[in-house]
Coordinates of C-alpha atoms and ligand atoms in Angstrom, one line a residue:
M26 CA 83.4 122.2 97.0
T27 CA 82.7 119.3 99.3
V28 CA 84.2 115.8 99.5
Q29 CA 81.1 114.5 97.8
D30 CA 81.5 117.0 94.8
F31 CA 85.1 116.0 94.5
M32 CA 84.4 112.3 94.5
E33 CA 81.6 112.6 92.0
K34 CA 84.0 114.0 89.5
V35 CA 86.6 111.3 90.2
A36 CA 83.9 108.6 89.9
A37 CA 82.7 110.0 86.6
R38 CA 86.3 109.8 85.2
N39 CA 87.0 106.4 86.6
Q40 CA 83.9 104.3 85.9
N41 CA 83.9 100.6 86.8
E42 CA 86.9 101.0 89.1
P43 CA 85.4 100.3 92.6
E44 CA 88.7 99.5 94.3
F45 CA 90.4 102.6 93.0
L46 CA 87.5 104.8 94.1
Q47 CA 87.4 103.1 97.6
A48 CA 91.1 104.0 98.1
V49 CA 90.7 107.6 96.8
Q50 CA 87.6 108.2 99.0
E51 CA 89.5 107.2 102.1
V52 CA 92.4 109.5 101.4
V53 CA 90.3 112.4 100.3
E54 CA 88.1 112.2 103.4
S55 CA 91.2 112.2 105.6
V56 CA 93.1 115.1 104.0
W57 CA 90.1 117.3 103.0
D58 CA 90.3 119.8 105.9
V59 CA 94.1 120.2 105.4
Y60 CA 93.5 120.6 101.6
I61 CA 90.8 123.2 101.6
S62 CA 92.5 125.3 104.2
N63 CA 95.7 125.6 102.1
P64 CA 95.2 128.1 99.3
Q65 CA 98.5 127.0 97.6
F66 CA 97.3 123.4 97.4
L67 CA 93.9 124.5 96.1
E68 CA 95.3 126.8 93.5
A69 CA 97.7 124.2 92.2
K70 CA 94.8 121.6 92.2
I71 CA 97.1 119.2 94.0
L72 CA 94.3 116.7 94.9
E73 CA 92.9 116.7 91.4
R74 CA 96.4 116.0 90.0
I75 CA 97.3 113.4 92.6
V76 CA 94.3 111.1 91.7
E77 CA 95.4 111.1 88.1
P78 CA 98.3 108.7 87.3
E79 CA 101.2 110.3 85.6
R80 CA 101.3 107.4 83.1
M81 CA 99.6 104.0 82.5
I82 CA 101.1 101.3 80.3
L83 CA 99.0 98.4 79.1
F84 CA 100.5 95.7 77.0
R85 CA 100.0 92.2 75.5
V86 CA 101.9 89.3 77.0
P87 CA 102.0 86.3 74.7
W88 CA 103.7 83.1 75.8
V89 CA 103.6 79.3 75.0
N90 CA 102.5 76.7 77.6
D91 CA 104.0 73.3 78.1
K92 CA 101.6 71.8 75.5
G93 CA 102.9 74.2 72.9
E94 CA 99.7 76.3 72.9
V95 CA 99.9 80.1 72.6
Q96 CA 98.5 82.0 75.6
V97 CA 97.7 85.7 75.9
N98 CA 97.7 87.7 79.1
R99 CA 97.5 91.4 79.8
G100 CA 100.4 93.3 81.4
Y101 CA 100.2 96.7 83.2
R102 CA 102.3 99.3 84.8
V103 CA 100.7 102.3 86.5
E104 CA 103.3 105.0 87.0
F105 CA 101.3 107.0 89.5
N106 CA 103.4 109.7 91.1
S107 CA 107.1 110.6 90.9
A108 CA 107.2 113.7 93.1
L109 CA 109.3 112.0 95.8
G110 CA 111.5 109.7 93.6
P111 CA 111.4 107.0 91.0
Y112 CA 108.1 105.2 90.7
K113 CA 108.3 102.3 93.1
G114 CA 105.9 99.4 93.8
G115 CA 105.3 95.8 93.3
L116 CA 104.0 93.6 90.5
R117 CA 100.9 91.4 91.1
F118 CA 100.2 88.3 89.1
H119 CA 96.7 87.1 89.9
P120 CA 93.7 86.3 87.7
S121 CA 91.7 89.0 89.5
V122 CA 94.1 91.8 88.3
N123 CA 92.6 94.7 86.4
L124 CA 93.2 98.4 86.1
S125 CA 91.0 99.3 89.1
I126 CA 93.0 97.0 91.4
L127 CA 96.4 98.3 90.1
K128 CA 95.3 101.9 90.3
F129 CA 94.2 101.4 93.9
L130 CA 97.5 99.8 94.7
G131 CA 99.5 102.4 92.9
F132 CA 97.6 105.2 94.6
E133 CA 98.1 103.7 98.1
Q134 CA 101.8 103.2 97.3
I135 CA 102.3 107.0 96.8
F136 CA 101.4 107.7 100.5
K137 CA 103.0 104.5 101.8
N138 CA 106.3 105.3 100.2
S139 CA 106.1 108.9 101.4
L140 CA 105.6 107.6 105.0
T141 CA 108.8 105.4 104.8
T142 CA 110.9 108.6 104.8
L143 CA 112.8 107.3 101.8
P144 CA 112.9 109.0 98.3
M145 CA 110.4 106.9 96.4
G146 CA 107.4 107.7 94.2
G147 CA 104.4 105.4 93.7
G148 CA 103.6 102.8 91.1
K149 CA 102.2 99.3 90.7
G150 CA 101.9 96.8 87.9
G151 CA 101.2 93.2 87.1
S152 CA 99.1 90.8 85.1
D153 CA 96.0 88.6 85.1
F154 CA 98.3 85.6 84.8
D155 CA 97.2 82.7 87.0
A156 CA 100.2 80.8 88.4
K157 CA 97.9 78.1 89.8
G158 CA 98.9 74.7 88.4
K159 CA 101.6 76.2 86.1
S160 CA 105.0 74.5 85.8
D161 CA 108.2 76.3 86.6
S162 CA 109.1 76.6 82.9
E163 CA 105.7 78.1 82.1
I164 CA 106.2 80.7 84.8
M165 CA 109.7 81.5 83.4
R166 CA 108.4 81.9 79.9
F167 CA 105.6 84.1 81.1
C168 CA 108.0 86.3 83.1
Q169 CA 110.4 86.6 80.1
S170 CA 107.6 87.7 77.8
F171 CA 106.3 90.2 80.4
M172 CA 109.7 91.8 80.7
L173 CA 110.2 91.8 76.9
E174 CA 107.8 94.8 76.9
L175 CA 108.1 96.2 80.4
Y176 CA 111.9 96.7 80.2
R177 CA 111.6 99.8 78.0
H178 CA 109.5 101.6 80.6
I179 CA 111.5 101.0 83.8
G180 CA 115.0 101.7 85.0
A181 CA 116.9 102.0 88.3
N182 CA 116.3 105.8 88.3
T183 CA 112.9 105.7 86.6
D184 CA 110.7 103.0 87.9
V185 CA 111.7 100.1 90.1
P186 CA 109.2 97.2 90.4
A187 CA 109.2 94.4 93.0
G188 CA 107.0 91.6 94.2
D189 CA 103.4 91.4 95.4
I190 CA 100.8 88.6 95.2
G191 CA 102.1 85.9 92.9
V192 CA 105.5 87.5 92.5
G193 CA 108.2 86.3 94.8
G194 CA 111.9 85.6 94.6
R195 CA 111.6 83.1 91.7
E196 CA 109.6 85.5 89.5
I197 CA 111.9 88.4 90.3
G198 CA 114.8 86.2 89.2
Y199 CA 113.3 85.4 85.8
L200 CA 112.3 89.0 85.3
Y201 CA 115.7 90.3 86.2
G202 CA 117.5 87.8 84.0
M203 CA 115.5 89.0 81.0
Y204 CA 116.0 92.7 81.8
K205 CA 119.7 92.1 82.0
K206 CA 119.8 90.4 78.7
L207 CA 117.9 93.2 77.0
E208 CA 119.7 96.1 78.5
N209 CA 123.1 94.5 79.1
E210 CA 123.5 96.0 82.5
N211 CA 123.3 94.9 86.1
V212 CA 121.5 97.6 88.1
G213 CA 119.0 97.9 90.8
V214 CA 116.0 98.0 88.5
L215 CA 114.0 95.4 90.5
T216 CA 114.0 94.8 94.2
G217 CA 113.4 91.5 96.0
K218 CA 116.4 90.1 94.1
G219 CA 118.3 87.0 95.3
L220 CA 121.0 87.5 97.9
N221 CA 123.8 86.6 95.6
W222 CA 122.9 89.0 92.8
G223 CA 122.0 92.3 94.4
G224 CA 119.2 91.4 96.9
S225 CA 119.0 92.7 100.4
L226 CA 119.0 90.6 103.6
I227 CA 115.7 90.8 105.4
R228 CA 113.7 91.9 102.2
P229 CA 111.7 88.6 102.1
E230 CA 110.8 89.0 105.8
A231 CA 110.5 92.8 105.7
T232 CA 106.7 93.3 105.2
G233 CA 105.8 90.8 107.9
F234 CA 108.4 91.9 110.3
G235 CA 107.3 95.5 109.7
V236 CA 103.7 94.8 110.4
V237 CA 104.6 93.2 113.7
Y238 CA 106.9 96.1 114.7
F239 CA 104.1 98.5 113.9
A240 CA 101.6 96.5 115.9
E241 CA 104.0 96.5 118.8
E242 CA 104.2 100.3 118.7
M243 CA 100.4 100.5 118.6
L244 CA 100.1 98.2 121.6
K245 CA 102.7 100.2 123.5
T246 CA 100.4 103.2 123.4
I247 CA 98.0 101.3 125.6
G248 CA 100.7 99.7 127.8
E249 CA 100.5 96.4 126.0
S250 CA 102.9 94.2 124.0
I251 CA 102.8 91.2 121.6
E252 CA 104.1 88.9 124.3
G253 CA 101.5 86.3 125.3
K254 CA 99.0 87.5 122.7
R255 CA 96.9 85.2 120.5
V256 CA 97.2 86.3 116.9
A257 CA 94.9 85.5 114.0
I258 CA 96.6 85.8 110.6
S259 CA 95.1 85.5 107.1
G260 CA 96.9 84.4 103.9
F261 CA 99.9 82.1 103.8
G262 CA 102.1 84.0 101.4
N263 CA 105.2 86.2 101.8
V264 CA 103.7 88.7 104.2
A265 CA 102.0 86.1 106.5
W266 CA 105.2 84.1 106.6
G267 CA 107.3 87.1 107.8
A268 CA 104.6 88.1 110.3
V269 CA 104.5 84.6 111.9
Q270 CA 108.2 84.6 112.4
K271 CA 108.3 87.9 114.2
I272 CA 105.2 87.2 116.3
N273 CA 107.0 84.0 117.5
D274 CA 110.2 86.0 118.2
L275 CA 108.2 88.4 120.4
G276 CA 106.5 85.7 122.4
G277 CA 103.1 85.7 120.7
K278 CA 101.2 82.8 119.3
V279 CA 99.7 82.6 115.8
V280 CA 96.6 80.4 115.7
T281 CA 95.3 80.8 112.1
L282 CA 96.4 80.9 108.4
S283 CA 94.1 81.1 105.5
G284 CA 93.9 80.6 101.7
P285 CA 91.3 81.0 99.0
D286 CA 89.9 77.6 100.2
G287 CA 89.3 78.5 103.9
Y288 CA 91.4 78.7 107.1
I289 CA 93.2 76.4 109.5
Y290 CA 93.2 76.7 113.3
D291 CA 96.3 75.5 115.1
E292 CA 95.8 75.8 118.9
D293 CA 99.5 75.0 119.6
G294 CA 100.5 77.9 117.3
I295 CA 102.4 78.1 114.0
T296 CA 105.6 77.3 115.8
D297 CA 109.0 77.9 114.2
D298 CA 109.3 74.3 113.1
K299 CA 106.2 74.7 111.0
I300 CA 107.1 77.9 109.2
D301 CA 109.0 76.3 106.4
Y302 CA 105.8 74.4 105.5
M303 CA 104.3 77.8 104.5
L304 CA 107.1 78.2 101.9
Y305 CA 106.4 74.7 100.6
M306 CA 102.7 75.5 100.2
R307 CA 103.4 78.6 98.3
A308 CA 106.0 77.0 96.0
S309 CA 103.6 74.1 95.2
N310 CA 101.4 76.5 93.1
R311 CA 98.4 74.6 94.5
D312 CA 97.1 77.6 96.4
V313 CA 95.3 75.7 99.2
V314 CA 95.8 76.0 103.0
Q315 CA 94.0 72.7 103.7
D316 CA 97.4 71.1 103.1
Y317 CA 98.6 72.5 106.4
G318 CA 95.6 71.0 108.2
D319 CA 96.4 67.6 106.7
E320 CA 100.1 67.9 107.5
Y321 CA 99.7 68.9 111.2
N322 CA 96.4 67.3 111.8
V323 CA 94.6 70.5 112.9
P324 CA 91.1 71.7 112.0
F325 CA 90.5 73.2 108.5
H326 CA 87.4 75.3 108.0
P327 CA 86.5 75.4 104.3
D328 CA 85.2 78.7 102.8
K329 CA 85.5 80.5 106.1
R330 CA 87.7 83.4 107.2
P331 CA 89.8 83.3 110.4
W332 CA 88.1 86.4 111.9
E333 CA 85.6 84.2 113.8
V334 CA 88.3 82.8 116.2
K335 CA 89.1 84.4 119.6
C336 CA 92.2 86.5 119.3
D337 CA 93.9 89.5 120.8
V338 CA 95.5 90.7 117.6
A339 CA 94.4 90.3 114.0
L340 CA 96.8 90.7 111.1
P341 CA 95.0 90.4 107.7
C342 CA 97.8 89.5 105.3
A343 CA 96.0 88.1 102.2
T344 CA 94.2 90.6 99.9
Q345 CA 91.9 93.5 99.6
N346 CA 88.4 93.6 101.2
E347 CA 88.9 90.3 103.0
L348 CA 87.6 91.6 106.4
D349 CA 84.1 93.0 106.3
E350 CA 81.7 94.4 108.9
V351 CA 80.5 91.0 110.1
D352 CA 84.2 90.0 110.6
A353 CA 84.8 93.3 112.5
D354 CA 81.8 92.7 114.7
N355 CA 83.2 89.2 115.5
L356 CA 86.6 90.5 116.3
V357 CA 85.2 93.2 118.7
R358 CA 82.9 90.7 120.4
N359 CA 85.8 88.3 120.9
G360 CA 87.9 91.0 122.6
C361 CA 90.4 91.7 119.8
I362 CA 92.4 94.9 120.8
C363 CA 94.5 95.5 117.7
V364 CA 94.0 95.0 113.9
S365 CA 97.1 95.8 111.9
E366 CA 96.9 95.5 108.1
G367 CA 99.6 93.4 106.3
A368 CA 97.7 93.3 103.0
N369 CA 96.7 96.4 101.1
M370 CA 93.2 97.6 102.0
P371 CA 92.0 94.2 103.5
C372 CA 89.4 95.9 105.7
T373 CA 86.3 97.3 104.1
P374 CA 85.3 100.9 105.0
K375 CA 82.4 99.5 107.1
A376 CA 84.8 97.2 109.0
I377 CA 87.1 100.1 109.7
E378 CA 84.2 102.2 111.0
I379 CA 83.2 99.4 113.5
L380 CA 86.8 98.9 114.7
Q381 CA 87.4 102.6 115.2
K382 CA 84.0 103.2 116.9
N383 CA 84.9 100.4 119.4
K384 CA 88.4 102.0 119.9
V385 CA 90.2 99.0 118.6
L386 CA 93.7 99.9 117.6
Y387 CA 93.5 99.8 113.8
S388 CA 96.2 100.6 111.3
P389 CA 95.8 100.9 107.5
G390 CA 98.2 98.9 105.2
K391 CA 99.9 102.0 103.9
A392 CA 101.3 102.5 107.4
S393 CA 101.8 99.0 108.8
N394 CA 102.8 97.1 105.7
A395 CA 105.3 99.8 104.5
G396 CA 108.3 97.7 105.8
G397 CA 108.4 95.8 102.5
V398 CA 108.8 98.7 100.3
A399 CA 111.1 100.4 102.9
V400 CA 113.6 97.5 102.7
S401 CA 113.2 97.7 98.9
G402 CA 114.4 101.3 99.2
L403 CA 117.3 100.0 101.3
E404 CA 118.0 97.4 98.6
M405 CA 118.2 100.3 96.1
S406 CA 120.6 102.2 98.4
Q407 CA 122.9 99.1 98.7
N408 CA 122.8 98.6 94.9
S409 CA 123.8 102.2 94.3
L410 CA 126.6 101.8 96.8
R411 CA 127.6 98.4 95.5
L412 CA 127.7 97.2 99.1
N413 CA 125.7 94.7 101.2
W414 CA 124.6 95.6 104.7
T415 CA 124.3 92.9 107.4
R416 CA 121.1 91.4 108.6
E417 CA 121.3 93.4 111.8
Q418 CA 121.9 96.7 109.9
V419 CA 118.9 96.2 107.7
D420 CA 116.7 95.0 110.5
E421 CA 117.6 97.9 112.7
R422 CA 116.9 100.4 109.9
L423 CA 113.5 98.7 109.2
H424 CA 112.6 98.8 112.9
D425 CA 113.5 102.5 113.0
I426 CA 111.5 103.3 109.9
M427 CA 108.4 101.5 111.3
K428 CA 108.8 103.6 114.5
A429 CA 109.0 106.7 112.4
I430 CA 105.9 105.8 110.5
H431 CA 104.1 105.2 113.8
Y432 CA 105.3 108.6 115.1
Q433 CA 103.9 110.4 112.0
C434 CA 100.5 108.6 112.4
V435 CA 100.3 109.7 116.0
Q436 CA 101.4 113.3 115.2
Y437 CA 98.6 113.8 112.7
G438 CA 96.0 111.2 114.0
Q439 CA 95.8 111.5 117.7
G440 CA 92.5 112.9 119.0
D441 CA 91.7 114.7 122.3
D442 CA 90.8 111.4 123.9
K443 CA 94.3 110.2 123.0
Y444 CA 92.8 107.5 120.7
V445 CA 94.9 107.5 117.5
D446 CA 93.1 107.5 114.2
Y447 CA 95.9 105.9 112.2
V448 CA 93.9 106.3 108.9
R449 CA 93.8 110.0 109.2
G450 CA 97.3 110.2 110.6
A451 CA 98.8 108.1 107.8
N452 CA 96.9 109.9 105.0
I453 CA 97.7 113.4 106.2
A454 CA 101.4 112.7 106.9
G455 CA 101.8 110.9 103.6
F456 CA 99.9 113.5 101.6
L457 CA 101.6 116.6 103.0
K458 CA 105.1 115.5 101.8
V459 CA 103.9 114.6 98.3
A460 CA 101.8 117.7 98.0
Q461 CA 104.7 120.0 99.0
A462 CA 107.0 118.2 96.6
M463 CA 104.5 118.7 93.8
L464 CA 104.2 122.4 94.6
D465 CA 108.0 122.7 94.6
Q466 CA 108.3 121.1 91.2
G467 CA 105.8 123.2 89.4
L468 CA 102.9 122.2 87.1
I469 CA 104.1 118.9 85.6
Ligands
NDP18 P1 101.7 86.0 98.2 O1 101.4 85.7 96.8 O2 102.9 85.6 98.8 O3 100.5 85.6 99.1 C1 99.2 86.0 99.0 C2 98.2 85.2 99.8 O4 96.9 85.7 99.7 C3 98.2 83.8 99.3 O5 97.9 82.9 100.3 C4 97.0 84.0 98.3 O6 96.5 82.8 97.8 C5 96.1 84.8 99.1 N1 95.1 85.4 98.3 C6 95.3 86.2 97.2 N2 94.1 86.5 96.7 C7 93.2 86.0 97.4 C8 91.8 86.0 97.4 N3 91.1 86.7 96.5 N4 91.1 85.4 98.4 C9 91.8 84.7 99.4 N5 93.1 84.7 99.4 C10 93.8 85.3 98.5 O7 101.5 87.6 98.3 P2 102.0 88.6 99.4 O8 102.1 87.9 100.8 O9 103.2 89.3 98.9 O10 100.9 89.7 99.5 C11 99.8 89.6 100.4 C12 99.2 91.0 100.6 O11 100.2 91.8 101.2 C13 98.7 91.7 99.4 O12 97.6 92.5 99.7 C14 99.9 92.6 99.0 O13 99.5 93.6 98.2 C15 100.4 93.0 100.4 N6 101.7 93.4 100.4 C16 102.8 92.7 100.0 C17 104.1 93.2 100.1 C18 105.3 92.4 99.7 O14 106.4 92.9 99.9 N7 105.1 91.2 99.2 C19 104.3 94.5 100.7 C20 103.2 95.1 101.2 C21 101.9 94.6 101.1 P3 96.3 82.7 96.2 O15 97.5 83.3 95.5 O16 96.3 81.2 96.1 O17 95.0 83.3 95.9
2IT19 O1 102.5 96.7 98.4 C1 103.7 96.9 98.5 O2 104.2 97.8 99.2 C2 104.6 95.9 97.9 N1 104.1 95.0 97.3 C3 106.1 96.1 97.9 C4 106.6 97.0 96.9 C5 108.1 97.2 96.8 O3 108.4 97.9 95.9 O4 108.8 96.5 97.5

């Protein structure tokens, strides 16, 4: 059997799911040699089993808008793999959401969670709900209706959702309120909760902080650091917000942000005094980055991506497939030395090939954006202990976890020329732990 034979079978079973197949292809290519040289894995058909979700739940989400009109959305939860612990992963609310996207995200989450060193399985969920232009009460009613079905499938020891695109602290609050009303219990069934009701310090910043900690580790391998570097960031959501803060802390300068409408270029940098404006833009539900350009009188480039500007480090933090081969060529030509993914699968396979061929330090999201789910894991620990750790305690653990993930990538991904293939490293390290756990637990 070859990778191609294997992928043909997966493709036949998962038609019209390009994002899912893209994610599977990458992992299968990375782990293939390890897989076929281990008779136990082969006999137990670990890879065939790992690409099949343990359970997928699809449901109707009816709600009423401010005009009194009935609306219908679709809700999903993909419970992909529980070998390492309860299913764990975010909820995405975005009009583009479909089964292919949630299966790709759930699949990636298995290996990401494995890399964190914490006991968490992989899952993902969400809805095609579009928050753009919706009022706060509409968002609340939608979240309540969504939980009215989801609650029976999740639990603090079963499946623990969190945020992703379109789901932040506000949405988690409405979802948690409804869960509590239905189950009459206060438990760590969701993460990303508010600080006064079970949330963890640093969780909002965690993904962005983690991406930058990871980039710092990558840069160290070539004797470099974030200090003094020009950084291009895409998105202006939760992940981008945390990354900007940490880049500033470490003495770098972020010169771009982007949205579905284009990107802004701020030569003076997104300095600390401008960071709160990112929160304002997200909470406005307008979904445009042009507002930043107007507010600070800096250039806005409509319908363009930030990868055409000169930068040393690029952190794609918006969404999947937002950096293609043309963008990768531009980055290489402009002297970019490090691309670390904040979003899930933002670089296309061709872009990755170009970056790696040019020996640019490149890390896949499952390694570099794992800080978010890692601190979610720490939130679960604090909930179980009924204790809150300090900012410093959580940040230190996060930093240590990002270093541990980096170490695993180097261990399995470093080649003879010392260049680290972080894709191979992350996939093999993440896979081995899950595969062994599946073997240990028998045919389930
Ligand atoms: P947010 O909703 O806070 O921000 C997402 C940003 O990306 C927004 O600016 C959003 O604009 C933009 N965006 C979404 N879709 C598109 C699109 N098709 N084209 C251009 N821009 C788009 O989400 P997060 O910051 O939480 O998530 C960003 C990425 O990071 C996602 O890939 C997510 O999976 C990943 N991630 C998130 C983690 C977390 O803890 N939050 C953890 C690890 C990874 P708009 O909504 O208006 O389209
Ligand atoms: O993609 C991700 O890792 C997340 N959206 C965070 C998941 C979580 O459970 O915190």
